[in-house]
Coordinates of C-alpha atoms in Angstrom, one line a residue:
M1216 CA -74.2 -37.0 -21.0
Q1217 CA -71.8 -34.2 -21.5
L1218 CA -72.1 -33.5 -17.7
E1219 CA -71.0 -36.8 -16.7
L1220 CA -68.2 -36.8 -19.4
L1221 CA -66.8 -33.5 -17.8
K1222 CA -67.2 -34.8 -14.3
N1223 CA -65.2 -37.9 -15.1
E1224 CA -62.6 -35.9 -17.0
L1225 CA -62.4 -33.8 -13.9
A1226 CA -62.0 -36.6 -11.4
A1227 CA -59.0 -38.0 -13.8
Q1228 CA -57.4 -34.6 -13.7
E1229 CA -57.9 -34.6 -9.5
I1230 CA -56.3 -38.0 -9.4
Q1231 CA -53.2 -37.0 -11.6
W1232 CA -52.7 -33.8 -9.4
K1233 CA -52.9 -35.8 -6.2
E1234 CA -50.4 -37.9 -7.4
A1235 CA -47.9 -35.3 -8.5
Y1236 CA -48.3 -33.7 -5.2
D1237 CA -47.8 -36.7 -3.3
A1238 CA -44.4 -37.6 -5.3
V1239 CA -43.3 -33.9 -4.8
V1240 CA -44.1 -34.3 -1.0
A1241 CA -42.2 -37.7 -0.9
E1242 CA -39.3 -36.4 -2.7
N1243 CA -39.2 -33.1 -0.5
Q1244 CA -39.3 -35.4 2.6
T1245 CA -36.5 -37.7 1.3
L1246 CA -34.4 -34.6 0.5
K1247 CA -35.0 -32.8 4.0
S1248 CA -34.3 -36.3 5.8
S1249 CA -30.9 -36.6 4.0
G1250 CA -30.0 -33.2 4.7
S1251 CA -29.7 -32.0 1.0
E1252 CA -31.1 -28.7 1.3
A1253 CA -29.0 -27.6 -1.7
L1254 CA -30.6 -30.1 -3.6
L1255 CA -34.1 -29.3 -2.9
A1256 CA -33.4 -25.3 -3.4
A1257 CA -31.5 -26.5 -6.7
Q1258 CA -34.8 -28.7 -7.7
W1259 CA -37.1 -25.6 -6.8
R1260 CA -34.9 -23.2 -8.9
Q1261 CA -35.2 -25.5 -11.9
R1262 CA -39.1 -25.6 -11.7
Y1263 CA -39.1 -21.9 -11.4
E1264 CA -36.9 -21.5 -14.3
A1265 CA -39.2 -23.7 -16.4
C1266 CA -42.2 -21.9 -15.5
L1267 CA -40.8 -18.5 -16.4
S1268 CA -39.6 -19.9 -19.6
E1269 CA -42.9 -20.9 -20.5
K1270 CA -44.3 -17.6 -19.2
E1271 CA -42.1 -15.8 -21.6
D1272 CA -42.9 -18.3 -24.3
L1273 CA -46.7 -17.5 -23.7
Q1274 CA -46.1 -13.8 -23.6
C1275 CA -44.3 -13.7 -26.9
R1276 CA -47.2 -15.7 -28.6
L1277 CA -49.5 -13.4 -27.3
Q1278 CA -47.8 -10.4 -28.6
I1279 CA -47.6 -12.1 -31.9
E1280 CA -51.4 -12.6 -32.0
V1281 CA -51.9 -9.0 -31.0
E1282 CA -49.9 -7.7 -33.9
K1283 CA -51.9 -10.2 -36.4
A1284 CA -55.0 -9.1 -35.2
D1285 CA -54.1 -5.3 -35.4
I1286 CA -52.7 -6.2 -39.0
M1287 CA -56.5 -7.4 -39.9
A1288 CA -58.1 -4.9 -38.4
D1289 CA -56.1 -2.4 -40.5
Q1290 CA -56.7 -4.5 -43.6
R1291 CA -60.5 -4.5 -42.7
R1292 CA -60.4 -0.8 -42.1
K1293 CA -58.6 0.2 -45.5
V1294 CA -61.4 -2.1 -47.4
D1295 CA -64.3 -0.5 -45.9
A1296 CA -62.6 3.0 -46.4
G1297 CA -62.1 2.0 -50.2
K1298 CA -66.1 1.4 -50.4
F1299 CA -66.8 4.6 -48.7
E1300 CA -64.6 6.6 -50.8
M1301 CA -66.0 5.2 -53.9
K1302 CA -69.7 6.1 -52.6
Y1303 CA -68.6 9.6 -51.7
R1304 CA -66.9 10.3 -55.0
D1305 CA -69.8 9.0 -56.7
L1306 CA -72.0 11.6 -54.7
K1307 CA -69.6 14.2 -54.9
E1308 CA -69.7 13.9 -58.8
S1309 CA -73.7 13.8 -58.7
F1310 CA -73.9 16.7 -56.4
R1311 CA -71.2 18.7 -58.9
L1312 CA -73.4 17.8 -62.0
Y1313 CA -76.8 18.9 -60.0
R1314 CA -75.1 22.3 -59.0
K1315 CA -73.6 22.8 -62.6
K1316 CA -77.1 22.6 -64.3
A1317 CA -78.8 24.3 -61.6
K1318 CA -76.3 27.3 -62.0
E1319 CA -76.9 27.2 -65.8
I1320 CA -80.9 27.3 -65.4
F1321 CA -80.6 29.9 -62.9
E1322 CA -78.0 32.1 -65.1
A1323 CA -80.4 31.4 -68.2
Q1324 CA -83.6 32.7 -66.2
Q1325 CA -81.9 35.6 -65.2
R1326 CA -80.9 36.6 -68.7
G1327 CA -84.5 35.6 -70.0
D1328 CA -82.7 32.9 -72.5
V1329 CA -85.7 30.9 -73.2
G1330 CA -83.5 28.8 -75.7
L1331 CA -80.9 28.0 -73.1
V1332 CA -83.4 26.8 -70.7
S1333 CA -84.9 24.0 -73.1
I1334 CA -81.2 23.2 -73.6
A1335 CA -80.5 22.9 -69.9
D1336 CA -84.0 21.2 -69.6
K1337 CA -82.2 18.6 -72.2
N1338 CA -79.2 18.8 -69.9
S1339 CA -81.3 18.3 -67.0
D1340 CA -82.5 15.1 -68.4
E1341 CA -79.1 13.8 -68.9
A1342 CA -78.2 14.8 -65.5
K1343 CA -81.4 13.2 -64.2
L1344 CA -80.5 10.1 -66.0
S1345 CA -77.1 9.9 -64.8
Y1346 CA -78.4 10.6 -61.2
I1347 CA -80.9 7.8 -61.3
K1348 CA -78.1 5.4 -62.8
N1349 CA -75.9 6.3 -59.8
L1350 CA -79.1 5.9 -57.0
M1351 CA -79.7 2.4 -58.9
V1352 CA -76.2 1.2 -58.5
N1353 CA -76.0 2.3 -54.9
Y1354 CA -79.5 1.0 -54.0
L1355 CA -78.6 -2.6 -55.7
S1356 CA -75.2 -2.6 -53.9
S1357 CA -76.7 -1.4 -50.3
D1358 CA -77.9 -2.4 -47.2
A1359 CA -82.0 -2.5 -46.6
A1360 CA -81.7 0.4 -44.3
V1361 CA -80.2 2.3 -47.0
K1362 CA -82.6 1.2 -49.7
E1363 CA -85.7 2.9 -48.1
H1364 CA -84.2 6.3 -48.0
M1365 CA -83.0 5.9 -51.7
E1366 CA -86.1 4.6 -52.9
G1367 CA -87.6 8.1 -51.8
A1368 CA -85.1 9.8 -53.8
I1369 CA -85.7 7.9 -56.6
G1370 CA -89.2 8.3 -56.5
T1371 CA -88.8 12.1 -56.3
V1372 CA -86.5 12.2 -59.5
L1373 CA -89.2 10.0 -61.4
G1374 CA -92.1 11.9 -60.2
F1375 CA -93.9 9.2 -58.6
T1376 CA -97.8 10.2 -57.6
P1377 CA -99.0 9.6 -54.1
E1378 CA -101.0 6.6 -55.7
D1379 CA -97.6 5.4 -57.2
V1380 CA -96.2 5.4 -53.6
A1381 CA -99.1 4.0 -51.9
R1382 CA -99.2 1.3 -54.4
I1383 CA -95.5 0.7 -53.6
D1384 CA -96.0 0.7 -50.2
Q1385 CA -99.0 -1.6 -50.3
K1386 CA -97.2 -4.2 -52.1
K1387 CA -94.2 -4.1 -49.6
T1388 CA -96.3 -4.6 -46.6
E1389 CA -97.7 -7.7 -48.5
N1390 CA -94.5 -8.8 -49.1
D1391 CA -93.3 -8.3 -45.5
A1392 CA -96.5 -10.0 -44.1
W1393 CA -95.7 -13.0 -46.0
F1394 CA -92.5 -13.7 -44.2

């Protein structure tokens, strides 16, 4: 049905072109027979200038659209950069806290200070909690590919046993098999 419609449109377009061509040929024959070559040249000059004007207009429109596309691409990059910048700052802060706690524990062990190690353990729990919070926020707002990697990190911090991991994997495969 659509093919027939397109064939009909093409046939109608061909008829219009043929009529326009015949009109131009007839006009050229009339002008040539009456010896009006200057008039013929002026007519062709007018057609050339109309085509040139149309070309310049289309080039201007194209330039405007290219500039709009560039502006939109820049805006998309800025939005994406903002998201990644926030994730980078969160990870950097988590890493800073981790290094600080590790340094405190190491120094306490070097000094043999058992009291500080228990305080460090308390601070370590706070750091773990902060790390888990950060992981969960990132986990809940990330893609599926990133989630799998983050699940391993969460399991490590929470101390999942191999049985826990196996149970989670089994449940995942059951859910995937359903689809």
